[in-house]
């Protein structure tokens, strides 16, 4: 059984204030539940989930799926925008913790029988 991957990071809520407020977030990946999905858990029980592939593509160039848009912001940051009936939420992340997290999600693989194995380096 592959482990649940958990990484802590900071996100900056993009709004109209001059200083973007930073909030701690948990990056989560559980290959047993859904090997294609990553979660960003915000304080207060708010959980965003979207395709791991979308996040990876968004690190390199603008990517969109459904109501979620992801794009690089300069060389060291990433922006995620989620549109819903309630409105639009925009959050900015540093790339380094996201890249580290995504690498860890690929470190563990699952074979055809569902057995977790460590991917070769």
Coordinates of C-alpha atoms in Angstrom, one line a residue:
X1 CA 0.0 0.0 0.0
X2 CA 1.6 3.3 -1.1
X3 CA 1.9 5.9 1.7
X4 CA -0.2 9.1 1.8
X5 CA 2.1 11.9 0.7
X6 CA 1.9 15.0 2.9
X7 CA 3.8 18.3 2.4
X8 CA 3.3 21.6 4.1
X9 CA 3.5 24.9 2.2
X10 CA 2.3 28.5 2.2
X11 CA -0.2 30.0 -0.1
X12 CA -0.9 33.7 -0.7
X13 CA -4.5 34.7 -1.2
X14 CA -4.7 37.0 -4.1
X15 CA -7.1 39.9 -3.4
X16 CA -7.3 43.7 -3.5
X17 CA -5.0 44.4 -0.5
X18 CA -1.5 45.6 -1.1
X19 CA 0.1 42.8 1.0
X20 CA -1.0 39.3 0.1
X21 CA -1.9 37.4 3.3
X22 CA 0.0 34.0 3.6
X23 CA -1.8 31.0 4.9
X24 CA -0.4 27.6 5.8
X25 CA -1.7 24.7 3.5
X26 CA -1.3 21.0 3.4
X27 CA -0.6 19.3 0.1
X28 CA -2.0 15.8 0.1
X29 CA -1.8 12.8 -2.3
X30 CA -3.3 9.4 -1.6
X31 CA -2.6 6.9 -4.5
X32 CA -5.0 4.4 -2.9
X33 CA -8.0 6.7 -3.1
X34 CA -7.2 8.4 -6.4
X35 CA -3.8 8.3 -8.1
X36 CA -4.6 11.2 -10.4
X37 CA -5.7 13.7 -7.8
X38 CA -3.9 16.0 -5.4
X39 CA -5.5 18.0 -2.6
X40 CA -4.7 21.4 -1.1
X41 CA -6.2 21.7 2.4
X42 CA -6.6 25.2 3.7
X43 CA -7.3 26.2 7.3
X44 CA -11.0 26.0 8.3
X45 CA -11.6 22.7 6.5
X46 CA -11.5 24.0 2.9
X47 CA -10.2 21.4 0.5
X48 CA -9.3 21.9 -3.1
X49 CA -8.8 18.9 -5.3
X50 CA -7.7 18.7 -8.8
X51 CA -5.7 16.7 -11.3
X52 CA -2.0 16.1 -10.5
X53 CA -1.3 16.4 -14.2
X54 CA -3.0 19.9 -14.3
X55 CA -0.7 21.1 -11.5
X56 CA 2.4 19.7 -13.3
X57 CA 1.4 21.2 -16.6
X58 CA 0.7 24.6 -15.0
X59 CA 4.2 24.8 -13.6
X60 CA 5.5 25.1 -17.2
X61 CA 2.7 26.9 -19.1
X62 CA -0.9 28.0 -18.6
X63 CA -3.2 25.0 -18.2
X64 CA -7.0 24.7 -17.6
X65 CA -9.5 22.0 -16.9
X66 CA -13.1 22.7 -16.0
X67 CA -13.2 25.7 -13.6
X68 CA -9.6 25.4 -12.6
X69 CA -6.8 27.4 -14.2
X70 CA -3.1 27.1 -13.3
X71 CA -0.2 29.1 -14.7
X72 CA 3.4 30.0 -13.8
X73 CA 4.0 33.5 -12.3
X74 CA 7.6 34.4 -13.1
X75 CA 10.2 31.7 -12.6
X76 CA 9.5 30.8 -9.0
X77 CA 5.8 31.0 -8.4
X78 CA 2.5 29.4 -9.5
X79 CA -1.0 30.7 -9.6
X80 CA -4.1 28.6 -9.2
X81 CA -7.6 30.0 -9.9
X82 CA -10.8 28.2 -9.1
X83 CA -14.1 29.3 -10.5
X84 CA -17.4 28.2 -8.9
X85 CA -20.9 29.4 -8.4
X86 CA -19.7 31.2 -5.3
X87 CA -17.1 33.2 -7.2
X88 CA -13.4 33.1 -8.0
X89 CA -10.6 32.2 -5.7
X90 CA -7.0 32.9 -6.7
X91 CA -4.0 31.6 -4.7
X92 CA -0.3 31.9 -5.4
X93 CA 2.3 29.4 -4.4
X94 CA 6.1 29.1 -4.4
X95 CA 7.2 26.5 -6.9
X96 CA 9.8 24.7 -4.7
X97 CA 7.4 23.0 -2.2
X98 CA 5.0 22.1 -5.1
X99 CA 7.8 20.6 -7.1
X100 CA 9.1 18.7 -4.1
X101 CA 5.6 17.4 -3.4
X102 CA 5.0 16.3 -7.0
X103 CA 8.3 14.5 -7.1
X104 CA 7.3 12.6 -3.9
X105 CA 4.0 11.6 -5.5
X106 CA 6.0 9.9 -8.3
X107 CA 8.5 8.3 -6.0
X108 CA 5.9 5.6 -5.1
X109 CA 4.3 3.6 -7.9
X110 CA 1.6 0.9 -7.8
X111 CA 2.0 -2.2 -9.9
X112 CA -0.8 -4.0 -11.7
X113 CA -1.8 -6.0 -8.6
X114 CA -2.0 -2.8 -6.6
X115 CA 1.2 -3.4 -4.6
X116 CA 3.2 -0.3 -3.8
X117 CA 6.9 -0.3 -4.9
X118 CA 9.5 2.4 -4.6
X119 CA 10.3 3.8 -8.0
X120 CA 14.0 3.6 -8.9
X121 CA 16.0 6.7 -8.6

